[in-house]
Short mmCIF file of C-alpha atoms in Angstrom, two decimals:
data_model
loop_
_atom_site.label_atom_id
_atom_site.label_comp_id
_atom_site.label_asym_id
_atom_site.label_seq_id
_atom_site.Cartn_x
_atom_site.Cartn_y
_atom_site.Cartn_z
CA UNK L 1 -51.84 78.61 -40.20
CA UNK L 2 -50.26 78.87 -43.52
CA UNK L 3 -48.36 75.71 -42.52
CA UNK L 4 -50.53 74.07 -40.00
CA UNK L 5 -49.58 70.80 -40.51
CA UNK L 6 -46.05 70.89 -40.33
CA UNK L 7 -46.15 73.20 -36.99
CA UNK L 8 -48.37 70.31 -35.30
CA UNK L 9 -46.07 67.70 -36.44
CA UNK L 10 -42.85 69.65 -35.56
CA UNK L 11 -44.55 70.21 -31.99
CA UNK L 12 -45.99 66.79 -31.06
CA UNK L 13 -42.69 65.24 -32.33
CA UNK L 14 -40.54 67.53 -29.84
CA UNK L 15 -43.33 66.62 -27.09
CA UNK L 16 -43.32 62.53 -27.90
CA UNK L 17 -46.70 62.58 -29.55
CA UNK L 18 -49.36 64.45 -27.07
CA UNK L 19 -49.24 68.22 -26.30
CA UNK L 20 -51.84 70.24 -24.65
CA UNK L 21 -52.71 73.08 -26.40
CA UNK L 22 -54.19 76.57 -24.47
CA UNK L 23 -55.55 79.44 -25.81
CA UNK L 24 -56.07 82.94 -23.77
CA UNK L 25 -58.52 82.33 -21.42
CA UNK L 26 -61.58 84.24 -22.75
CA UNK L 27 -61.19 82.05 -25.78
CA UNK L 28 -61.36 79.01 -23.36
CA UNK L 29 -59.50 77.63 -26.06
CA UNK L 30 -58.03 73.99 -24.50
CA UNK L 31 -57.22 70.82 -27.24
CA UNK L 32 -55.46 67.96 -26.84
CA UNK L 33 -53.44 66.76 -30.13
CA UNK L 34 -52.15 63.56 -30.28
CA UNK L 35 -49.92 61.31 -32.47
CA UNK L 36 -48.99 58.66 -30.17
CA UNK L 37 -50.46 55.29 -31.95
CA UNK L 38 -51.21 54.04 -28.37
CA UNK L 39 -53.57 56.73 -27.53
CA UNK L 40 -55.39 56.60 -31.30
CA UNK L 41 -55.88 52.82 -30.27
CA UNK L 42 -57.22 53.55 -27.02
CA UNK L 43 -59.59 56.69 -28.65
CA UNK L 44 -60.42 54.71 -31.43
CA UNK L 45 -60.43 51.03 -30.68
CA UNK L 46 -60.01 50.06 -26.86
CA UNK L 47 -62.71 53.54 -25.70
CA UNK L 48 -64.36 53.96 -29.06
CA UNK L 49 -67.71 54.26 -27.37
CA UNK L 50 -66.33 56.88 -25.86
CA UNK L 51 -65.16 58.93 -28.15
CA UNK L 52 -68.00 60.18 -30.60
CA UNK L 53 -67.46 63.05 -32.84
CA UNK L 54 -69.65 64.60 -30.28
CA UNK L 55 -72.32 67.89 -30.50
CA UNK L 56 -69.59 70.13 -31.07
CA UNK L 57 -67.58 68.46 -34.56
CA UNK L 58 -71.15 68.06 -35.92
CA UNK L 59 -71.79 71.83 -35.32
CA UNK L 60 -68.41 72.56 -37.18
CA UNK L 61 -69.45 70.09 -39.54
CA UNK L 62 -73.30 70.97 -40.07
CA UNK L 63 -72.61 71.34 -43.88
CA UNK L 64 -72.28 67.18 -44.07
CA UNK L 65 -75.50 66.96 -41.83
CA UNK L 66 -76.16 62.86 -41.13
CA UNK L 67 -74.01 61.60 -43.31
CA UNK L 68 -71.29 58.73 -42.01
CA UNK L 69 -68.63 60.89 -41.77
CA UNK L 70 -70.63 63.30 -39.09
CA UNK L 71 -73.09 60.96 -37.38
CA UNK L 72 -72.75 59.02 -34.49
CA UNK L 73 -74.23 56.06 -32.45
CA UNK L 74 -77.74 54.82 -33.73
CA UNK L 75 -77.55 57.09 -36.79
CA UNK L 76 -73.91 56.26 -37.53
CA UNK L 77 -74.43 52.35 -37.63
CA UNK L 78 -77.40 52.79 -39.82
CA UNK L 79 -75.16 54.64 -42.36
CA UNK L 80 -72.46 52.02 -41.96
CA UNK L 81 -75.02 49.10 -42.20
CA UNK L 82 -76.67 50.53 -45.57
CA UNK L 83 -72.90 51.24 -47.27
CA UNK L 84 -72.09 47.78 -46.29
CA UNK L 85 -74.69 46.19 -47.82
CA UNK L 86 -74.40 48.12 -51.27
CA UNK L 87 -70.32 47.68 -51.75
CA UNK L 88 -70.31 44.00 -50.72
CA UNK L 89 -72.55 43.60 -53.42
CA UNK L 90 -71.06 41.22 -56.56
CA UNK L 91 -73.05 43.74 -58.71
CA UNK L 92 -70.94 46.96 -57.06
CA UNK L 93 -67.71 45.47 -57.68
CA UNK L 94 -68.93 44.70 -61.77
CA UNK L 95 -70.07 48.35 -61.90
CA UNK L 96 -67.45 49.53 -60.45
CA UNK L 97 -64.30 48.05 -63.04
CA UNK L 98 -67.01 48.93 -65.72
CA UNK L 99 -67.09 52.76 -64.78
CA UNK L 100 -63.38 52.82 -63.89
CA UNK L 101 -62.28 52.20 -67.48
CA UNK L 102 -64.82 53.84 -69.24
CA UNK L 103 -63.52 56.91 -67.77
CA UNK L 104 -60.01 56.28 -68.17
CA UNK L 105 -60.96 55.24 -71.92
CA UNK L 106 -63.66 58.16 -72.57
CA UNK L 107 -62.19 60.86 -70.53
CA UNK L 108 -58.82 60.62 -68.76
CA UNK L 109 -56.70 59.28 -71.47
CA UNK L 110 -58.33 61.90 -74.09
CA UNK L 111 -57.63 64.86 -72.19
CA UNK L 112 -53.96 63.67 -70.59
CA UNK L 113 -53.15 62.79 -75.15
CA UNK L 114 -54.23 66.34 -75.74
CA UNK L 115 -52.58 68.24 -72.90
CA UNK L 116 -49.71 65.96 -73.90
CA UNK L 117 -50.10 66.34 -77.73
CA UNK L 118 -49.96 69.92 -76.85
CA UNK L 119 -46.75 70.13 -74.56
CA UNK L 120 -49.13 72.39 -72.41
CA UNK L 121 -48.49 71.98 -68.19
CA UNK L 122 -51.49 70.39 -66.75
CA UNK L 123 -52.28 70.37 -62.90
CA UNK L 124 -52.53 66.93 -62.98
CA UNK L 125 -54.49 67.29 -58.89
CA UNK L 126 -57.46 68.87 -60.96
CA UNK L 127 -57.73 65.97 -63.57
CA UNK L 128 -57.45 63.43 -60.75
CA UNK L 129 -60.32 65.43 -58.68
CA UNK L 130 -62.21 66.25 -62.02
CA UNK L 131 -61.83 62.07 -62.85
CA UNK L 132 -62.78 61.23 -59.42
CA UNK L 133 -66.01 63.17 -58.79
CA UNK L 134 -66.94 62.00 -62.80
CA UNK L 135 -66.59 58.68 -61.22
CA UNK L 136 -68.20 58.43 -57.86
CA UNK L 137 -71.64 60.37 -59.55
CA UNK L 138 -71.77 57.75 -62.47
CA UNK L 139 -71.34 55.31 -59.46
CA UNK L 140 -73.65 56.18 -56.69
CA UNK L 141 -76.03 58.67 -58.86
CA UNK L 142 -75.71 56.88 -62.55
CA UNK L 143 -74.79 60.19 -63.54
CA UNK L 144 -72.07 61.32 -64.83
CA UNK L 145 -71.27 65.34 -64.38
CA UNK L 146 -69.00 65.56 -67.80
CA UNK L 147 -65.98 67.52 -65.80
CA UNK L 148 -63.35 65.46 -66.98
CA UNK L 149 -63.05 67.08 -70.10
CA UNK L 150 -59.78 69.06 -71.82
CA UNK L 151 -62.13 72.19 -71.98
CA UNK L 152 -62.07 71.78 -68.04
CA UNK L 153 -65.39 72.98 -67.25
CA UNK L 154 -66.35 74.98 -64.06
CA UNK L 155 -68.73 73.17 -62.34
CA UNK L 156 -69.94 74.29 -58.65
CA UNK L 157 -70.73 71.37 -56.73
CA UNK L 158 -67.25 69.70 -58.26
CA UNK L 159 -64.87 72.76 -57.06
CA UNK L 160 -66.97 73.28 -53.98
CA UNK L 161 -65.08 70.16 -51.96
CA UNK L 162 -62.09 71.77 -52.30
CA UNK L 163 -63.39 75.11 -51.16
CA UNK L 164 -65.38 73.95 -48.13
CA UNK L 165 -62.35 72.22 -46.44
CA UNK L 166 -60.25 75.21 -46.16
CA UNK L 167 -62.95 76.83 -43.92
CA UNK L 168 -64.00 73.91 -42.28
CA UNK L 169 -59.98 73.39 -40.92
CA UNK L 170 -60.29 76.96 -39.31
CA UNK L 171 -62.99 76.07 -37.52
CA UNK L 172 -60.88 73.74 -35.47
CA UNK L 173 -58.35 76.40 -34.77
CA UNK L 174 -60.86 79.63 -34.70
CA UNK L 175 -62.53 80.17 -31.37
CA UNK L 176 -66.24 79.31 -32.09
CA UNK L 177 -67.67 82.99 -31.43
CA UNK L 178 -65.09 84.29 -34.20
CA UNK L 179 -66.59 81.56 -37.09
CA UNK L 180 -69.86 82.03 -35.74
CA UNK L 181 -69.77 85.88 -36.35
CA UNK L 182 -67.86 85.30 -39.55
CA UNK L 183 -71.17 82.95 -40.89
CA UNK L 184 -73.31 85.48 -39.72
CA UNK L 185 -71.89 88.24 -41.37
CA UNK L 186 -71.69 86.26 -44.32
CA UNK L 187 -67.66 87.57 -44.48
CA UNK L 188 -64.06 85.23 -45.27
CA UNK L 189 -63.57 81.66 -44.95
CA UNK L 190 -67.66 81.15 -44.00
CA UNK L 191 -68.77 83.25 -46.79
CA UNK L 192 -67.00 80.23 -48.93
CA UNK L 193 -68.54 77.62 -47.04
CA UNK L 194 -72.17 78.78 -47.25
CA UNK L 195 -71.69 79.28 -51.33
CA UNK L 196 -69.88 75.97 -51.03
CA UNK L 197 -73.52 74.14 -49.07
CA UNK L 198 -75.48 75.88 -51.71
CA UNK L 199 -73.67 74.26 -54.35
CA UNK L 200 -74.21 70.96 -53.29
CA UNK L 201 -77.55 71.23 -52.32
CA UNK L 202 -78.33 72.94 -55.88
CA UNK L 203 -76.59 69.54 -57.72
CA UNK L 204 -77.68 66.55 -55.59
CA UNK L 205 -81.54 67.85 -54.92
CA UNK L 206 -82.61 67.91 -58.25
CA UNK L 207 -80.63 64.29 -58.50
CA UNK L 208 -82.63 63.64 -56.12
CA UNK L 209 -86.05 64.50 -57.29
CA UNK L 210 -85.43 63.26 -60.83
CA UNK L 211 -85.79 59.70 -59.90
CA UNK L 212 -89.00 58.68 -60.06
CA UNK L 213 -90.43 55.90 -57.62
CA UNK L 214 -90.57 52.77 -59.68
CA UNK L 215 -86.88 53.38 -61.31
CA UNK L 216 -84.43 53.71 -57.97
CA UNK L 217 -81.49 53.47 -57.98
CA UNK L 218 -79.75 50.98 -56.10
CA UNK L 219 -77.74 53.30 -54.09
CA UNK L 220 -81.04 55.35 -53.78
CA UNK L 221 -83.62 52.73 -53.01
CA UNK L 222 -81.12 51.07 -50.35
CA UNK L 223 -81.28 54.52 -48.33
CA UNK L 224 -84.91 55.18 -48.61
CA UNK L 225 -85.28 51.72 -47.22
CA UNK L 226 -82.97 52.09 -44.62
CA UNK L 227 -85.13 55.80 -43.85
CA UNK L 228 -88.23 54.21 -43.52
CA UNK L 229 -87.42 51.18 -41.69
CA UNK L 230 -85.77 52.69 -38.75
CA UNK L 231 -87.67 56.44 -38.81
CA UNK L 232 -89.91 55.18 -35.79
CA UNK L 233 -87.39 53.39 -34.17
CA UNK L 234 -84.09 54.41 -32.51
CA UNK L 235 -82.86 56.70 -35.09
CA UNK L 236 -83.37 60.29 -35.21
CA UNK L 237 -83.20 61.93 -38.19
CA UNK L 238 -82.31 65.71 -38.52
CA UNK L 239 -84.56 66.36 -41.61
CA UNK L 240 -87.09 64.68 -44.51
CA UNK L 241 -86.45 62.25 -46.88
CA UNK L 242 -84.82 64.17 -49.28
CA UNK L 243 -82.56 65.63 -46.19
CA UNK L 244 -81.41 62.35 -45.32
CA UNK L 245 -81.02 61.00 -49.66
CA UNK L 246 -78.66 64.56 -49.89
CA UNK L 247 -76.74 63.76 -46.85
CA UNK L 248 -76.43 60.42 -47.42
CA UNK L 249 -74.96 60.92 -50.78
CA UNK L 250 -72.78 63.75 -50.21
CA UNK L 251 -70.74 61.24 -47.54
CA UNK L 252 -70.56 59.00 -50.66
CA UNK L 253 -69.44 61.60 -53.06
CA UNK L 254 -66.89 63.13 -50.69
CA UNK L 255 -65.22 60.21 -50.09
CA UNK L 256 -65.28 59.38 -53.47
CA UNK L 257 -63.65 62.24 -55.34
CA UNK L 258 -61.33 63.71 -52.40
CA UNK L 259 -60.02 60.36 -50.77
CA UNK L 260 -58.46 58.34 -54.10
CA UNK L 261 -57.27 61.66 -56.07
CA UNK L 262 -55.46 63.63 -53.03
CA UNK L 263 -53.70 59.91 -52.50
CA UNK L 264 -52.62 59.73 -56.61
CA UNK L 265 -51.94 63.10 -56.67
CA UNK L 266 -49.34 62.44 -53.82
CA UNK L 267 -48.24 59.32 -55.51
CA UNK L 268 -47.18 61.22 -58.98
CA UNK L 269 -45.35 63.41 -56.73
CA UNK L 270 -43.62 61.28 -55.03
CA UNK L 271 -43.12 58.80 -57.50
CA UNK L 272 -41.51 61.87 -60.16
CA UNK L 273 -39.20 62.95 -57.54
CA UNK L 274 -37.95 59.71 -57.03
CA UNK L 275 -37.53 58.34 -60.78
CA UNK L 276 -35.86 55.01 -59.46
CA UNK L 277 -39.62 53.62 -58.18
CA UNK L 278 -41.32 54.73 -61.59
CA UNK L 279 -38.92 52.41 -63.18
CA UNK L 280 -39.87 49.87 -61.00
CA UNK L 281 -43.96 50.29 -61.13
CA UNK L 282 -43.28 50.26 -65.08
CA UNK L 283 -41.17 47.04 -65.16
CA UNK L 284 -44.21 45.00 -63.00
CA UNK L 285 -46.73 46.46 -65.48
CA UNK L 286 -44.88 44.80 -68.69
CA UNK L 287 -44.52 41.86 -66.12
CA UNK L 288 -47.49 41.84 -64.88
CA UNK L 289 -50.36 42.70 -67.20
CA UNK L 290 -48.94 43.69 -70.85
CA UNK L 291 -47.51 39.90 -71.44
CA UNK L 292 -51.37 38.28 -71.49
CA UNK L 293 -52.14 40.12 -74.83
CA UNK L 294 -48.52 42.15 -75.58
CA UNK L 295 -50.52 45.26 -75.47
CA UNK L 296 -52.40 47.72 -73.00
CA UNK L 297 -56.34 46.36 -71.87
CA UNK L 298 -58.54 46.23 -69.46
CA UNK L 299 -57.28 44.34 -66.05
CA UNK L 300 -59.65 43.45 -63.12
CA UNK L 301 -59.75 43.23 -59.73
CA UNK L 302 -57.77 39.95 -59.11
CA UNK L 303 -55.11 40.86 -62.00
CA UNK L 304 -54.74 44.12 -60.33
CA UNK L 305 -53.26 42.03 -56.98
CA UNK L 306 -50.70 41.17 -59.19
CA UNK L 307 -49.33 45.04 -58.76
CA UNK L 308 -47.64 44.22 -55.76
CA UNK L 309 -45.00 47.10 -56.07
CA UNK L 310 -47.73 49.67 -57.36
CA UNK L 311 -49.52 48.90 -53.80
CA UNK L 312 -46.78 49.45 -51.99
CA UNK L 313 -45.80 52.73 -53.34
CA UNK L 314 -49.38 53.83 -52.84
CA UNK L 315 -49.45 52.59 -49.42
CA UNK L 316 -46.27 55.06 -48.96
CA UNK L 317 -48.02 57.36 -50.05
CA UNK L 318 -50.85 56.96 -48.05
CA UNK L 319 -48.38 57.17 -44.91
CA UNK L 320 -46.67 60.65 -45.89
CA UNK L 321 -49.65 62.28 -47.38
CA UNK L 322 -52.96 60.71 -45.77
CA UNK L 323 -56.19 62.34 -47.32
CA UNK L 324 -57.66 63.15 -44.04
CA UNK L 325 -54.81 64.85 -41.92
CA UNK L 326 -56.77 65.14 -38.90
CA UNK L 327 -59.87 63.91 -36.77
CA UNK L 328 -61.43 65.27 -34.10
CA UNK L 329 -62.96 63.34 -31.15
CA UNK L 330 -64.78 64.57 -27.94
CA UNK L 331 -65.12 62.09 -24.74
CA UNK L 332 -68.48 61.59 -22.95
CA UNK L 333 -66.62 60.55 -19.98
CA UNK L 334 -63.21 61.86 -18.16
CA UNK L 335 -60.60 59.31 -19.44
CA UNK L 336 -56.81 58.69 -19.35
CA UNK L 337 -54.97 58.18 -22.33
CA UNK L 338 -51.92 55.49 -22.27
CA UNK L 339 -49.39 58.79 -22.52
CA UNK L 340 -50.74 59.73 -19.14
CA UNK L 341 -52.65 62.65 -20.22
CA UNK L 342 -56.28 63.44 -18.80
CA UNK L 343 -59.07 64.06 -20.68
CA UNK L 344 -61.85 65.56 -19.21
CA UNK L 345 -65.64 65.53 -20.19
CA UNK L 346 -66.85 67.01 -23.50
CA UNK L 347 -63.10 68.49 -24.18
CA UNK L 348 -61.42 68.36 -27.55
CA UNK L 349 -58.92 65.87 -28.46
CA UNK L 350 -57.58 66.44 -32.52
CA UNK L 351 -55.72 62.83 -33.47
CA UNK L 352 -52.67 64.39 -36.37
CA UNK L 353 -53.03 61.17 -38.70
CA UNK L 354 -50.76 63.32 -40.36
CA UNK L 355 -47.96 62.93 -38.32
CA UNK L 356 -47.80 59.46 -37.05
CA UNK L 357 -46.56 58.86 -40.96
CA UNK L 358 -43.80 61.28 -39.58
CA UNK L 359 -42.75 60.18 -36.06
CA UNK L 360 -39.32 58.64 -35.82
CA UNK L 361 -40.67 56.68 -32.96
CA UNK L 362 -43.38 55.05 -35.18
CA UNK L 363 -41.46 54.52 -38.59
CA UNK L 364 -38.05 54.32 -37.64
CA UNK L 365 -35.17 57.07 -38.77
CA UNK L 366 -36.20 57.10 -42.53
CA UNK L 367 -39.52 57.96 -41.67
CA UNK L 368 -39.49 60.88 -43.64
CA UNK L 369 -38.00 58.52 -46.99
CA UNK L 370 -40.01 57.16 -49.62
CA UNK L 371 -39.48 53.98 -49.56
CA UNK L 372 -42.30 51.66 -50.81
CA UNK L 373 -39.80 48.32 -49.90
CA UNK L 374 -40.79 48.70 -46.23
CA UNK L 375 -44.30 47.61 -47.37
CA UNK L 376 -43.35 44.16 -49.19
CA UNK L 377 -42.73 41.15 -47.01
CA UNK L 378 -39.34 39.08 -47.67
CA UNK L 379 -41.88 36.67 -49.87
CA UNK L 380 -42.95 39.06 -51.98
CA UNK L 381 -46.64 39.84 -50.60
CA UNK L 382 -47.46 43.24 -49.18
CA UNK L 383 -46.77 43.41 -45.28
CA UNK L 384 -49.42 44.14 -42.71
CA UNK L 385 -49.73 47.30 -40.55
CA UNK L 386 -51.78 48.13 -38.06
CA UNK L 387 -54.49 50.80 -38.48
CA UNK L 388 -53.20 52.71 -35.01
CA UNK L 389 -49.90 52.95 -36.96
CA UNK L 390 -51.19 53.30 -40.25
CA UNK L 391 -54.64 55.36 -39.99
CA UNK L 392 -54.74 56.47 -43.46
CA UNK L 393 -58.05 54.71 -43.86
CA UNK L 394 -58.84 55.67 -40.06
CA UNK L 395 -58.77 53.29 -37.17
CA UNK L 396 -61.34 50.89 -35.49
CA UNK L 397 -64.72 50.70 -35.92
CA UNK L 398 -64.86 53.55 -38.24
CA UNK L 399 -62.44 52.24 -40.80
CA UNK L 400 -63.13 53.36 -44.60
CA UNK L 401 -65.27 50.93 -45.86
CA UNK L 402 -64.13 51.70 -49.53
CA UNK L 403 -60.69 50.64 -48.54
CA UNK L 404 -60.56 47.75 -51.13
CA UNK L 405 -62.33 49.88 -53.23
CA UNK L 406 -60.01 53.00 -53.41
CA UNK L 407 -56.90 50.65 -54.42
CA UNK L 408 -58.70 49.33 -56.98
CA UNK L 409 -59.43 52.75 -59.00
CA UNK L 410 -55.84 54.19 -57.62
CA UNK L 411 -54.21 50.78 -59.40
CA UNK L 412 -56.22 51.47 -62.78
CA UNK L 413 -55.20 54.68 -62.38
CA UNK L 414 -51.86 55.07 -62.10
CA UNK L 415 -50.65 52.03 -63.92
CA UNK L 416 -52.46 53.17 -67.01
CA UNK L 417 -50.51 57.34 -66.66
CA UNK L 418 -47.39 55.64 -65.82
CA UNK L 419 -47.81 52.98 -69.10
CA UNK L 420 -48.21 55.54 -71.60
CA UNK L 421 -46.36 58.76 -70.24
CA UNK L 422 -43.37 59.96 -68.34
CA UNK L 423 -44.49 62.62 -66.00
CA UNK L 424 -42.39 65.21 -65.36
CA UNK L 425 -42.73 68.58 -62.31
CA UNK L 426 -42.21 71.85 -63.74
CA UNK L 427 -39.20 73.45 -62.99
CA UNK L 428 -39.73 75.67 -59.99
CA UNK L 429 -43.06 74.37 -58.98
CA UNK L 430 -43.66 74.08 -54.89
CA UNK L 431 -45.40 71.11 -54.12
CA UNK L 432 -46.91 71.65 -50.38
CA UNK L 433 -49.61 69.95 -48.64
CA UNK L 434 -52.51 73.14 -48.00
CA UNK L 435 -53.90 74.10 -44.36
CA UNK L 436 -57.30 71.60 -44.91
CA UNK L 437 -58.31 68.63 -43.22
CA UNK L 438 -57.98 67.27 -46.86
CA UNK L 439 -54.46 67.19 -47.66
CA UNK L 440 -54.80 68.74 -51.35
CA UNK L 441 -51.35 70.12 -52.87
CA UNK L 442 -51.69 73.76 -51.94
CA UNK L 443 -49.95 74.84 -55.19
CA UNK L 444 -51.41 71.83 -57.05
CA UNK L 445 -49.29 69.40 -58.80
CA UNK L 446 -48.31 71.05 -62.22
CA UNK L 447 -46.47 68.77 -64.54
CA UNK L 448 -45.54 68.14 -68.01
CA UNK L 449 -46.35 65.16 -69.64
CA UNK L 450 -44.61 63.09 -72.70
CA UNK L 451 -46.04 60.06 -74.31
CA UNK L 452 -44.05 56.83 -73.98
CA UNK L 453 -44.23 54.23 -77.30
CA UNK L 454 -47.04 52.47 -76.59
#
């Protein structure tokens, strides 16, 4: 387990992309991984009826109760429907530049001058985490948290989403009776996750009860509509109101703050160990968006198209280091795959999004490169892949929704760190993905930064 994703990869790549995994036979431990972009269209795409997340990955992941990432069927498309409506929104896309830069004017640039000003290392995966939770709550709850700060305060619900994913990853791997007496002992990884639950239920319920019934939110009133319209009709819903406004929102906060930092975080990696490409993102910026006025400013959504490079880097990014480095499905009905494998009833098939970035057969000898080139088209536009290939922002029907979104804050983002500094690893600092369905920098990504004349 302390290198859990490499091991898959290393296997399903010697196996060409499916292997059957079986545990001693008390355990009844029996899981299908896969990598083989055929059978994650067919699970996905071709069969995704048939593949729900199923009884069992809501059990493992009770802690998100019906929110989108957990739910399924009725429950599922009323999440998606609700989302939809709110991000499609002229209104979300204002709020959303609006809140962008005010952070990266009131908080990131402040802290990343002083840590700077100070030649002191910063973990530069914290201040992306710490900017993207700030974010997503002024977003979704008009609230903003304040843990973007150079004090760096410790606040629960903020460190909790890193916490929680460790132990939800062993519950994948653990046999269920082992977890299960872990939770009820109240011992290891499921001590964590029940102080993690605790901590989001003690910031979002009090969110929650704070808004009074003639000043919703839009995010807020949006859900309590979509509660009350459908709680007589097909949907069943695990809880009260104030169940379904937590869960809700926690799906919205989670892919807020873990999805766009763990992909920056990769990119500053990436991009610092291969100096030639931060040359290049820095040239397109003084091309791009410093000639309007000769100086830094604000840029919006259609200048930030202009970044053609900047995308492609971050979609190479998104390839080596996806933020969710596995999913789980379970069939309803005995299927197939296209490798030939059978899948029986109710069994457990884990899709490595992780490696199909990784696979030879899939990306071609340099798969293992950084190259952001293989993403730009011979006329300059940013080439097409398809999600089955590409399932950083998973595949089918259940694609990320904040897609559009997510490049749009990664953009502001990293064009605005790479303007005004050079960042530079410490000396002797491992950079590894950790054992989470997250892929968070084990070690972090501890760098030193030095301002550039701007």
């Amino acid at each position: 387990m302390h290198r859990a994703h490499e091991k898959i990869t290393q296997v399903l790549n010697e196996r060409g992309g499916t292997y059957l995994l079986r545990g001693p036979w008390f355990f009844r431990i029996e899981i299908l991984f896969t990598s083989d972009p055929a059978n994650i269209q067919h699970i996905f795409s071709k069969r995704f009826s048939n593949y729900p997340k199923g009884t069992e990955f809501r059990n493992k992941f009770e802690i998100l109760g019906d929110g989108i990432f957990s739910s399924d069927f009725e429950m599922w498309e009323l999440q998606r429907r609700t989302i939809l409506s709110l991000i499609s929104h002229a209104k979300f896309h204002t709020s959303l530049e609006r809140n962008v830069w005010e952070k990266i004017e009131t908080g990131l640039i402040p802290v990343l001058d002083y840590f700077s000003g100070q030649g002191i290392v910063v973990d530069l995966q914290e201040i992306f985490q710490r900017f993207a939770f700030d974010n997503i709550c002024q977003l979704v709850l008009e609230y903003d948290p304040g843990s973007l700060s150079a004090a760096l305060p410790y606040i629960p619900c903020e460190k909790a989403f890193s916490v929680a994913l460790q132990p939800l990853m062993y519950r994948h791997v653990l046999p269920e009776r082992i977890w299960k007496l872990q939770k009820w002992l109240k011992i290891g990884n499921e001590k964590k996750l029940t102080e993690s639950w605790k901590a989001f239920d003690d910031f979002l319920y009090p969110i929650i009860s704070s808004k009074e019934k003639n000043n919703r939110l839009d995010v807020f009133t949006a859900f309590e509509n979509a509660y009350e319209n459908n709680n007589n009709n097909n949907v069943n819903f695990s809880g009260d109101l104030r169940k379904f406004l937590r869960d809700s929102l926690l799906g919205l906060l989670f892919a807020g703050r873990d999805t766009t930092s763990t992909c920056i975080t990769w990119l500053f990696y990436l991009i610092a160990t291969n100096p030639l490409s931060e040359s290049k993102i820095l040239d397109e910026i003084e091309r791009e968006i410093i000639p309007v006025k000769n100086e830094w400013r604000f840029f919006n959504i259609e200048e930030s198209k202009k970044l053609v490079y900047l995308h492609a880097c971050l979609c190479e990014s998104l390839r080596l280091f996806p933020p969710l480095a596995l999913e789980y499905k379970s069939p309803i009905e005995s299927d197939t795959l296209p490798s030939g494998h059978f899948v029986s009833r109710n069994s457990k098939v884990v899709i490595s999004f992780y490696t199909v970035g990784r696979s030879e057969s899939v990306w071609g000898k340099d798969c293992l490169e950084f190259k952001p080139e293989r993403w730009i088209t011979p006329r300059g536009g940013i080439k097409h892949e398809p999600s089955y290939k590409f399932p950083a922002f998973n595949v089918g029907p259940r694609t990320c929704l904040g897609k559009e979104m997510s490049f749009i804050q990664m953009k502001m983002v990293a064009a605005t760190i790479v303007y005004r500094y050079r960042v530079r690893l410490v000396d002797g600092h491992l950079v590894v993905p950790r054992d989470s369905l997250m892929l968070h920098a084990k070690n972090g990504l501890k760098v030193r930064l030095f301002e550039r004349n701007v």
